[in-house]
Amino acid sequence: MAITEFQPADHEEENLSDECKALLLSFPKEKGWRTLHQYKFQGFWCQAAEIQSIMAFQNHFQSRDSDVVLASIPKSGTTWLKALAFAVVNRHRFSIKSHPLLTSNPHNLVPFLEYKLYANNQLPDLSTFAEPRLFGTHIPYPSLGTIKKSNCKIVYICRNPFDTFVSTWHFLNKGKPQSPMSIEEGFDMYCKGIIGFGPFWEHMLGYWKESLSRPDKVLFLKYEDMKEDGDHLRRMAKFLEHPFTLEEKRNGVIEEIEKLCSFDTMKKLDVNKTGIFLKSFESKSLFRKAEVGDWVNYLTPKMVERLSKVIEERLGGSGLRFKVFS
Ligand code: A3P
């Protein structure tokens, strides 16, 4: 699709059901990053169209114990996690040479519940999905509906807030080049928790606590650790009940999957260099730098001090710690 066909997301509220429009009137409202407004819904901030999708998901989605849910707050490495999990659970179906990840963006292989499957008031037919069904979501843990009640597996990817903020700011401004948000304004909103699916600390804590109390159900991965070594892949495969065999390990299957899903490989694929993603973004904007510690190039000492304080106040004592430099 040509870039000239991009539609900015500012008119999203026009396509809402009357029921959703009426509900929005009762929710706290703030300026949006990408859309005109965002709303506080079930304790987290999101856009009007997302609220409509999430309500449809909560009313209709029936989770199976065999499902795999890949969760994150935006810009934490969602695309990478989707690629890795898809490659792990489907490794006996596809060879690396003709792998679907070479010709499809990971978000098309592992659809979002809220942006794709239940978007625009549609109800998806999930009966054709191969088992285990893989879904992606940014929905916070407390709002996961039947997923919470089932024994399905959830893998959460978490990234340090400094890099997540910088990645978010770049990404959202790419989607609205005509009216970019200044880094100062975006940072202020981020620190106040007013960010899609945030506050970020609530989002992280929801999954973090569940991973501690039900480690068999929620695997909590950190982006920075994943950049450092391949152990996450072995852990994820075991958690998803698709452990690598000794023979696979000997034959270098782990390294093959790592390479297939690496930033360098994915960024260079034609499918990821062209095309659009979620209507208003170029797919290539999903692959920017993928560095740990890029925030040092953007945040002033005052900003660093402020966000450090927020992290200490909100997450101190939880046991959740971040690596912030490479
Ligand atoms: P940067 O903006 O810091 O480069 P999400 O997938 O949740 O939208 O997160 C996007 C971030 O993950 C971007 O970070 C992007 O570059 C990085 N990313 C994308 N693909 C990756 C991969 N295969 N490996 C590591 N990081 C990746």
JSON list of N, CA, C and O in Angstrom, two decimals, residues 1-9 34 75 79 105-108 167 170-178 263 266-267 269-288:
[
{"chain": "A", "resi": 1, "resn": "MET", "atom": "N", "xyz": [0.84, -1.21, 0.00]},
{"chain": "A", "resi": 1, "resn": "MET", "atom": "CA", "xyz": [0.00, 0.00, 0.00]},
{"chain": "A", "resi": 1, "resn": "MET", "atom": "C", "xyz": [0.88, 1.26, 0.00]},
{"chain": "A", "resi": 1, "resn": "MET", "atom": "O", "xyz": [1.89, 1.29, 0.69]},
{"chain": "A", "resi": 2, "resn": "ALA", "atom": "N", "xyz": [0.52, 2.23, -0.77]},
{"chain": "A", "resi": 2, "resn": "ALA", "atom": "CA", "xyz": [1.35, 3.43, -0.87]},
{"chain": "A", "resi": 2, "resn": "ALA", "atom": "C", "xyz": [1.23, 4.26, 0.41]},
{"chain": "A", "resi": 2, "resn": "ALA", "atom": "O", "xyz": [0.20, 4.26, 1.08]},
{"chain": "A", "resi": 3, "resn": "ILE", "atom": "N", "xyz": [2.30, 4.97, 0.71]},
{"chain": "A", "resi": 3, "resn": "ILE", "atom": "CA", "xyz": [2.32, 5.76, 1.94]},
{"chain": "A", "resi": 3, "resn": "ILE", "atom": "C", "xyz": [1.22, 6.82, 1.92]},
{"chain": "A", "resi": 3, "resn": "ILE", "atom": "O", "xyz": [0.67, 7.19, 2.94]},
{"chain": "A", "resi": 4, "resn": "THR", "atom": "N", "xyz": [0.86, 7.28, 0.71]},
{"chain": "A", "resi": 4, "resn": "THR", "atom": "CA", "xyz": [-0.18, 8.31, 0.62]},
{"chain": "A", "resi": 4, "resn": "THR", "atom": "C", "xyz": [-1.54, 7.81, 1.09]},
{"chain": "A", "resi": 4, "resn": "THR", "atom": "O", "xyz": [-2.45, 8.59, 1.33]},
{"chain": "A", "resi": 5, "resn": "GLU", "atom": "N", "xyz": [-1.67, 6.48, 1.23]},
{"chain": "A", "resi": 5, "resn": "GLU", "atom": "CA", "xyz": [-2.96, 5.96, 1.68]},
{"chain": "A", "resi": 5, "resn": "GLU", "atom": "C", "xyz": [-3.07, 5.87, 3.20]},
{"chain": "A", "resi": 5, "resn": "GLU", "atom": "O", "xyz": [-4.08, 5.45, 3.73]},
{"chain": "A", "resi": 6, "resn": "PHE", "atom": "N", "xyz": [-2.00, 6.24, 3.91]},
{"chain": "A", "resi": 6, "resn": "PHE", "atom": "CA", "xyz": [-2.06, 6.19, 5.37]},
{"chain": "A", "resi": 6, "resn": "PHE", "atom": "C", "xyz": [-3.20, 7.06, 5.88]},
{"chain": "A", "resi": 6, "resn": "PHE", "atom": "O", "xyz": [-3.42, 8.16, 5.40]},
{"chain": "A", "resi": 7, "resn": "GLN", "atom": "N", "xyz": [-3.88, 6.55, 6.86]},
{"chain": "A", "resi": 7, "resn": "GLN", "atom": "CA", "xyz": [-4.95, 7.34, 7.49]},
{"chain": "A", "resi": 7, "resn": "GLN", "atom": "C", "xyz": [-4.52, 7.68, 8.92]},
{"chain": "A", "resi": 7, "resn": "GLN", "atom": "O", "xyz": [-4.29, 6.79, 9.71]},
{"chain": "A", "resi": 8, "resn": "PRO", "atom": "N", "xyz": [-4.43, 8.96, 9.27]},
{"chain": "A", "resi": 8, "resn": "PRO", "atom": "CA", "xyz": [-4.15, 9.25, 10.67]},
{"chain": "A", "resi": 8, "resn": "PRO", "atom": "C", "xyz": [-5.31, 8.75, 11.52]},
{"chain": "A", "resi": 8, "resn": "PRO", "atom": "O", "xyz": [-6.44, 8.65, 11.04]},
{"chain": "A", "resi": 9, "resn": "ALA", "atom": "N", "xyz": [-5.00, 8.39, 12.76]},
{"chain": "A", "resi": 9, "resn": "ALA", "atom": "CA", "xyz": [-6.01, 7.73, 13.59]},
{"chain": "A", "resi": 9, "resn": "ALA", "atom": "C", "xyz": [-6.92, 8.72, 14.32]},
{"chain": "A", "resi": 9, "resn": "ALA", "atom": "O", "xyz": [-7.69, 8.33, 15.19]},
{"chain": "A", "resi": 34, "resn": "ARG", "atom": "N", "xyz": [-1.67, 9.88, 20.27]},
{"chain": "A", "resi": 34, "resn": "ARG", "atom": "CA", "xyz": [-1.84, 9.63, 18.84]},
{"chain": "A", "resi": 34, "resn": "ARG", "atom": "C", "xyz": [-3.21, 10.10, 18.39]},
{"chain": "A", "resi": 34, "resn": "ARG", "atom": "O", "xyz": [-3.37, 10.62, 17.30]},
{"chain": "A", "resi": 75, "resn": "LYS", "atom": "N", "xyz": [5.99, -1.00, 22.89]},
{"chain": "A", "resi": 75, "resn": "LYS", "atom": "CA", "xyz": [7.41, -0.65, 22.67]},
{"chain": "A", "resi": 75, "resn": "LYS", "atom": "C", "xyz": [8.38, -1.34, 23.64]},
{"chain": "A", "resi": 75, "resn": "LYS", "atom": "O", "xyz": [9.47, -0.84, 23.91]},
{"chain": "A", "resi": 79, "resn": "THR", "atom": "N", "xyz": [7.15, -7.21, 19.15]},
{"chain": "A", "resi": 79, "resn": "THR", "atom": "CA", "xyz": [7.36, -7.79, 17.82]},
{"chain": "A", "resi": 79, "resn": "THR", "atom": "C", "xyz": [8.37, -8.94, 17.91]},
{"chain": "A", "resi": 79, "resn": "THR", "atom": "O", "xyz": [8.18, -10.01, 17.33]},
{"chain": "A", "resi": 105, "resn": "ASN", "atom": "N", "xyz": [5.09, -10.16, 8.59]},
{"chain": "A", "resi": 105, "resn": "ASN", "atom": "CA", "xyz": [5.43, -9.44, 9.81]},
{"chain": "A", "resi": 105, "resn": "ASN", "atom": "C", "xyz": [4.89, -10.24, 11.01]},
{"chain": "A", "resi": 105, "resn": "ASN", "atom": "O", "xyz": [3.80, -10.80, 10.93]},
{"chain": "A", "resi": 106, "resn": "PRO", "atom": "N", "xyz": [5.66, -10.32, 12.11]},
{"chain": "A", "resi": 106, "resn": "PRO", "atom": "CA", "xyz": [5.21, -11.11, 13.27]},
{"chain": "A", "resi": 106, "resn": "PRO", "atom": "C", "xyz": [3.80, -10.76, 13.75]},
{"chain": "A", "resi": 106, "resn": "PRO", "atom": "O", "xyz": [3.07, -11.61, 14.25]},
{"chain": "A", "resi": 107, "resn": "HIS", "atom": "N", "xyz": [3.39, -9.51, 13.57]},
{"chain": "A", "resi": 107, "resn": "HIS", "atom": "CA", "xyz": [2.05, -9.12, 14.04]},
{"chain": "A", "resi": 107, "resn": "HIS", "atom": "C", "xyz": [0.94, -9.73, 13.18]},
{"chain": "A", "resi": 107, "resn": "HIS", "atom": "O", "xyz": [-0.21, -9.79, 13.62]},
{"chain": "A", "resi": 108, "resn": "ASN", "atom": "N", "xyz": [1.29, -10.15, 11.99]},
{"chain": "A", "resi": 108, "resn": "ASN", "atom": "CA", "xyz": [0.29, -10.84, 11.16]},
{"chain": "A", "resi": 108, "resn": "ASN", "atom": "C", "xyz": [0.22, -12.32, 11.51]},
{"chain": "A", "resi": 108, "resn": "ASN", "atom": "O", "xyz": [-0.80, -12.97, 11.28]},
{"chain": "A", "resi": 167, "resn": "SER", "atom": "N", "xyz": [11.47, 4.85, 22.91]},
{"chain": "A", "resi": 167, "resn": "SER", "atom": "CA", "xyz": [10.95, 4.08, 21.78]},
{"chain": "A", "resi": 167, "resn": "SER", "atom": "C", "xyz": [9.50, 4.50, 21.47]},
{"chain": "A", "resi": 167, "resn": "SER", "atom": "O", "xyz": [9.12, 4.69, 20.32]},
{"chain": "A", "resi": 170, "resn": "HIS", "atom": "N", "xyz": [9.36, 8.05, 19.81]},
{"chain": "A", "resi": 170, "resn": "HIS", "atom": "CA", "xyz": [9.72, 7.99, 18.39]},
{"chain": "A", "resi": 170, "resn": "HIS", "atom": "C", "xyz": [8.59, 7.39, 17.57]},
{"chain": "A", "resi": 170, "resn": "HIS", "atom": "O", "xyz": [8.20, 7.90, 16.53]},
{"chain": "A", "resi": 171, "resn": "PHE", "atom": "N", "xyz": [8.09, 6.26, 18.06]},
{"chain": "A", "resi": 171, "resn": "PHE", "atom": "CA", "xyz": [7.10, 5.50, 17.28]},
{"chain": "A", "resi": 171, "resn": "PHE", "atom": "C", "xyz": [5.81, 6.30, 17.09]},
{"chain": "A", "resi": 171, "resn": "PHE", "atom": "O", "xyz": [5.28, 6.38, 15.97]},
{"chain": "A", "resi": 172, "resn": "LEU", "atom": "N", "xyz": [5.33, 6.88, 18.16]},
{"chain": "A", "resi": 172, "resn": "LEU", "atom": "CA", "xyz": [4.04, 7.57, 18.05]},
{"chain": "A", "resi": 172, "resn": "LEU", "atom": "C", "xyz": [4.17, 8.83, 17.18]},
{"chain": "A", "resi": 172, "resn": "LEU", "atom": "O", "xyz": [3.26, 9.17, 16.44]},
{"chain": "A", "resi": 173, "resn": "ASN", "atom": "N", "xyz": [5.30, 9.47, 17.24]},
{"chain": "A", "resi": 173, "resn": "ASN", "atom": "CA", "xyz": [5.48, 10.64, 16.38]},
{"chain": "A", "resi": 173, "resn": "ASN", "atom": "C", "xyz": [5.60, 10.26, 14.91]},
{"chain": "A", "resi": 173, "resn": "ASN", "atom": "O", "xyz": [5.22, 11.03, 14.03]},
{"chain": "A", "resi": 174, "resn": "LYS", "atom": "N", "xyz": [6.09, 9.06, 14.64]},
{"chain": "A", "resi": 174, "resn": "LYS", "atom": "CA", "xyz": [6.15, 8.60, 13.25]},
{"chain": "A", "resi": 174, "resn": "LYS", "atom": "C", "xyz": [4.74, 8.47, 12.68]},
{"chain": "A", "resi": 174, "resn": "LYS", "atom": "O", "xyz": [4.50, 8.68, 11.50]},
{"chain": "A", "resi": 175, "resn": "GLY", "atom": "N", "xyz": [3.80, 8.10, 13.56]},
{"chain": "A", "resi": 175, "resn": "GLY", "atom": "CA", "xyz": [2.41, 7.91, 13.12]},
{"chain": "A", "resi": 175, "resn": "GLY", "atom": "C", "xyz": [1.66, 9.22, 12.95]},
{"chain": "A", "resi": 175, "resn": "GLY", "atom": "O", "xyz": [0.53, 9.22, 12.46]},
{"chain": "A", "resi": 176, "resn": "LYS", "atom": "N", "xyz": [2.24, 10.33, 13.39]},
{"chain": "A", "resi": 176, "resn": "LYS", "atom": "CA", "xyz": [1.55, 11.63, 13.22]},
{"chain": "A", "resi": 176, "resn": "LYS", "atom": "C", "xyz": [2.58, 12.72, 12.92]},
{"chain": "A", "resi": 176, "resn": "LYS", "atom": "O", "xyz": [2.79, 13.65, 13.71]},
{"chain": "A", "resi": 177, "resn": "PRO", "atom": "N", "xyz": [3.23, 12.58, 11.76]},
{"chain": "A", "resi": 177, "resn": "PRO", "atom": "CA", "xyz": [4.31, 13.51, 11.43]},
{"chain": "A", "resi": 177, "resn": "PRO", "atom": "C", "xyz": [3.85, 14.96, 11.31]},
{"chain": "A", "resi": 177, "resn": "PRO", "atom": "O", "xyz": [4.64, 15.90, 11.47]},
{"chain": "A", "resi": 178, "resn": "GLN", "atom": "N", "xyz": [2.54, 15.15, 11.06]},
{"chain": "A", "resi": 178, "resn": "GLN", "atom": "CA", "xyz": [2.07, 16.53, 10.89]},
{"chain": "A", "resi": 178, "resn": "GLN", "atom": "C", "xyz": [1.96, 17.28, 12.22]},
{"chain": "A", "resi": 178, "resn": "GLN", "atom": "O", "xyz": [2.01, 18.51, 12.24]},
{"chain": "A", "resi": 263, "resn": "PHE", "atom": "N", "xyz": [17.10, -8.82, 15.40]},
{"chain": "A", "resi": 263, "resn": "PHE", "atom": "CA", "xyz": [16.81, -7.49, 14.87]},
{"chain": "A", "resi": 263, "resn": "PHE", "atom": "C", "xyz": [17.42, -7.32, 13.48]},
{"chain": "A", "resi": 263, "resn": "PHE", "atom": "O", "xyz": [16.76, -6.86, 12.55]},
{"chain": "A", "resi": 266, "resn": "MET", "atom": "N", "xyz": [15.46, -9.39, 10.88]},
{"chain": "A", "resi": 266, "resn": "MET", "atom": "CA", "xyz": [14.07, -8.95, 10.65]},
{"chain": "A", "resi": 266, "resn": "MET", "atom": "C", "xyz": [14.00, -7.57, 10.00]},
{"chain": "A", "resi": 266, "resn": "MET", "atom": "O", "xyz": [13.17, -7.32, 9.15]},
{"chain": "A", "resi": 267, "resn": "LYS", "atom": "N", "xyz": [14.90, -6.71, 10.42]},
{"chain": "A", "resi": 267, "resn": "LYS", "atom": "CA", "xyz": [14.89, -5.34, 9.88]},
{"chain": "A", "resi": 267, "resn": "LYS", "atom": "C", "xyz": [15.15, -5.34, 8.36]},
{"chain": "A", "resi": 267, "resn": "LYS", "atom": "O", "xyz": [14.64, -4.48, 7.64]},
{"chain": "A", "resi": 269, "resn": "LEU", "atom": "N", "xyz": [14.36, -7.69, 6.14]},
{"chain": "A", "resi": 269, "resn": "LEU", "atom": "CA", "xyz": [13.41, -8.41, 5.29]},
{"chain": "A", "resi": 269, "resn": "LEU", "atom": "C", "xyz": [12.51, -7.44, 4.53]},
{"chain": "A", "resi": 269, "resn": "LEU", "atom": "O", "xyz": [12.04, -6.44, 5.10]},
{"chain": "A", "resi": 270, "resn": "ASP", "atom": "N", "xyz": [12.25, -7.77, 3.28]},
{"chain": "A", "resi": 270, "resn": "ASP", "atom": "CA", "xyz": [11.39, -6.89, 2.47]},
{"chain": "A", "resi": 270, "resn": "ASP", "atom": "C", "xyz": [10.06, -6.63, 3.15]},
{"chain": "A", "resi": 270, "resn": "ASP", "atom": "O", "xyz": [9.56, -5.52, 3.16]},
{"chain": "A", "resi": 271, "resn": "VAL", "atom": "N", "xyz": [9.49, -7.71, 3.72]},
{"chain": "A", "resi": 271, "resn": "VAL", "atom": "CA", "xyz": [8.17, -7.57, 4.32]},
{"chain": "A", "resi": 271, "resn": "VAL", "atom": "C", "xyz": [8.17, -6.54, 5.47]},
{"chain": "A", "resi": 271, "resn": "VAL", "atom": "O", "xyz": [7.16, -5.89, 5.72]},
{"chain": "A", "resi": 272, "resn": "ASN", "atom": "N", "xyz": [9.32, -6.42, 6.13]},
{"chain": "A", "resi": 272, "resn": "ASN", "atom": "CA", "xyz": [9.39, -5.47, 7.24]},
{"chain": "A", "resi": 272, "resn": "ASN", "atom": "C", "xyz": [9.90, -4.09, 6.82]},
{"chain": "A", "resi": 272, "resn": "ASN", "atom": "O", "xyz": [9.89, -3.15, 7.61]},
{"chain": "A", "resi": 273, "resn": "LYS", "atom": "N", "xyz": [10.37, -4.01, 5.59]},
{"chain": "A", "resi": 273, "resn": "LYS", "atom": "CA", "xyz": [10.86, -2.70, 5.10]},
{"chain": "A", "resi": 273, "resn": "LYS", "atom": "C", "xyz": [9.72, -1.93, 4.42]},
{"chain": "A", "resi": 273, "resn": "LYS", "atom": "O", "xyz": [9.79, -0.72, 4.25]},
{"chain": "A", "resi": 274, "resn": "THR", "atom": "N", "xyz": [8.70, -2.68, 4.01]},
{"chain": "A", "resi": 274, "resn": "THR", "atom": "CA", "xyz": [7.61, -2.04, 3.27]},
{"chain": "A", "resi": 274, "resn": "THR", "atom": "C", "xyz": [6.29, -2.31, 3.98]},
{"chain": "A", "resi": 274, "resn": "THR", "atom": "O", "xyz": [6.24, -3.01, 4.96]},
{"chain": "A", "resi": 275, "resn": "GLY", "atom": "N", "xyz": [5.23, -1.77, 3.45]},
{"chain": "A", "resi": 275, "resn": "GLY", "atom": "CA", "xyz": [3.91, -2.10, 3.99]},
{"chain": "A", "resi": 275, "resn": "GLY", "atom": "C", "xyz": [3.55, -1.28, 5.20]},
{"chain": "A", "resi": 275, "resn": "GLY", "atom": "O", "xyz": [4.37, -0.50, 5.71]},
{"chain": "A", "resi": 276, "resn": "ILE", "atom": "N", "xyz": [2.31, -1.44, 5.65]},
{"chain": "A", "resi": 276, "resn": "ILE", "atom": "CA", "xyz": [1.86, -0.69, 6.82]},
{"chain": "A", "resi": 276, "resn": "ILE", "atom": "C", "xyz": [1.41, -1.66, 7.91]},
{"chain": "A", "resi": 276, "resn": "ILE", "atom": "O", "xyz": [1.13, -2.82, 7.67]},
{"chain": "A", "resi": 277, "resn": "PHE", "atom": "N", "xyz": [1.30, -1.11, 9.07]},
{"chain": "A", "resi": 277, "resn": "PHE", "atom": "CA", "xyz": [1.02, -1.89, 10.26]},
{"chain": "A", "resi": 277, "resn": "PHE", "atom": "C", "xyz": [-0.05, -1.13, 11.05]},
{"chain": "A", "resi": 277, "resn": "PHE", "atom": "O", "xyz": [0.06, 0.08, 11.24]},
{"chain": "A", "resi": 278, "resn": "LEU", "atom": "N", "xyz": [-1.07, -1.83, 11.48]},
{"chain": "A", "resi": 278, "resn": "LEU", "atom": "CA", "xyz": [-2.18, -1.20, 12.22]},
{"chain": "A", "resi": 278, "resn": "LEU", "atom": "C", "xyz": [-2.65, 0.11, 11.57]},
{"chain": "A", "resi": 278, "resn": "LEU", "atom": "O", "xyz": [-2.74, 1.14, 12.23]},
{"chain": "A", "resi": 279, "resn": "LYS", "atom": "N", "xyz": [-2.89, 0.07, 10.32]},
{"chain": "A", "resi": 279, "resn": "LYS", "atom": "CA", "xyz": [-3.46, 1.15, 9.51]},
{"chain": "A", "resi": 279, "resn": "LYS", "atom": "C", "xyz": [-2.61, 2.41, 9.37]},
{"chain": "A", "resi": 279, "resn": "LYS", "atom": "O", "xyz": [-2.52, 2.98, 8.32]},
{"chain": "A", "resi": 280, "resn": "SER", "atom": "N", "xyz": [-1.96, 2.89, 10.46]},
{"chain": "A", "resi": 280, "resn": "SER", "atom": "CA", "xyz": [-1.34, 4.20, 10.32]},
{"chain": "A", "resi": 280, "resn": "SER", "atom": "C", "xyz": [0.18, 4.23, 10.50]},
{"chain": "A", "resi": 280, "resn": "SER", "atom": "O", "xyz": [0.75, 5.30, 10.58]},
{"chain": "A", "resi": 281, "resn": "PHE", "atom": "N", "xyz": [0.81, 3.05, 10.59]},
{"chain": "A", "resi": 281, "resn": "PHE", "atom": "CA", "xyz": [2.26, 3.04, 10.78]},
{"chain": "A", "resi": 281, "resn": "PHE", "atom": "C", "xyz": [2.95, 2.25, 9.68]},
{"chain": "A", "resi": 281, "resn": "PHE", "atom": "O", "xyz": [2.45, 1.21, 9.25]},
{"chain": "A", "resi": 282, "resn": "GLU", "atom": "N", "xyz": [4.12, 2.73, 9.29]},
{"chain": "A", "resi": 282, "resn": "GLU", "atom": "CA", "xyz": [4.92, 1.94, 8.37]},
{"chain": "A", "resi": 282, "resn": "GLU", "atom": "C", "xyz": [5.55, 0.79, 9.16]},
{"chain": "A", "resi": 282, "resn": "GLU", "atom": "O", "xyz": [6.03, 1.00, 10.28]},
{"chain": "A", "resi": 283, "resn": "SER", "atom": "N", "xyz": [5.56, -0.41, 8.57]},
{"chain": "A", "resi": 283, "resn": "SER", "atom": "CA", "xyz": [6.12, -1.58, 9.29]},
{"chain": "A", "resi": 283, "resn": "SER", "atom": "C", "xyz": [7.56, -1.32, 9.72]},
{"chain": "A", "resi": 283, "resn": "SER", "atom": "O", "xyz": [8.00, -1.78, 10.77]},
{"chain": "A", "resi": 284, "resn": "LYS", "atom": "N", "xyz": [8.29, -0.59, 8.91]},
{"chain": "A", "resi": 284, "resn": "LYS", "atom": "CA", "xyz": [9.70, -0.38, 9.24]},
{"chain": "A", "resi": 284, "resn": "LYS", "atom": "C", "xyz": [9.88, 0.41, 10.54]},
{"chain": "A", "resi": 284, "resn": "LYS", "atom": "O", "xyz": [10.94, 0.34, 11.16]},
{"chain": "A", "resi": 285, "resn": "SER", "atom": "N", "xyz": [8.84, 1.14, 10.97]},
{"chain": "A", "resi": 285, "resn": "SER", "atom": "CA", "xyz": [9.00, 1.89, 12.22]},
{"chain": "A", "resi": 285, "resn": "SER", "atom": "C", "xyz": [8.99, 0.97, 13.44]},
{"chain": "A", "resi": 285, "resn": "SER", "atom": "O", "xyz": [9.25, 1.40, 14.56]},
{"chain": "A", "resi": 286, "resn": "LEU", "atom": "N", "xyz": [8.68, -0.32, 13.23]},
{"chain": "A", "resi": 286, "resn": "LEU", "atom": "CA", "xyz": [8.76, -1.29, 14.34]},
{"chain": "A", "resi": 286, "resn": "LEU", "atom": "C", "xyz": [10.20, -1.69, 14.62]},
{"chain": "A", "resi": 286, "resn": "LEU", "atom": "O", "xyz": [10.50, -2.33, 15.61]},
{"chain": "A", "resi": 287, "resn": "PHE", "atom": "N", "xyz": [11.09, -1.35, 13.68]},
{"chain": "A", "resi": 287, "resn": "PHE", "atom": "CA", "xyz": [12.49, -1.78, 13.80]},
{"chain": "A", "resi": 287, "resn": "PHE", "atom": "C", "xyz": [13.37, -0.53, 13.75]},
{"chain": "A", "resi": 287, "resn": "PHE", "atom": "O", "xyz": [13.77, -0.09, 12.69]},
{"chain": "A", "resi": 288, "resn": "ARG", "atom": "N", "xyz": [13.64, 0.08, 14.89]},
{"chain": "A", "resi": 288, "resn": "ARG", "atom": "CA", "xyz": [14.37, 1.34, 14.92]},
{"chain": "A", "resi": 288, "resn": "ARG", "atom": "C", "xyz": [15.83, 1.08, 15.23]},
{"chain": "A", "resi": 288, "resn": "ARG", "atom": "O", "xyz": [16.65, 0.98, 14.34]}
]
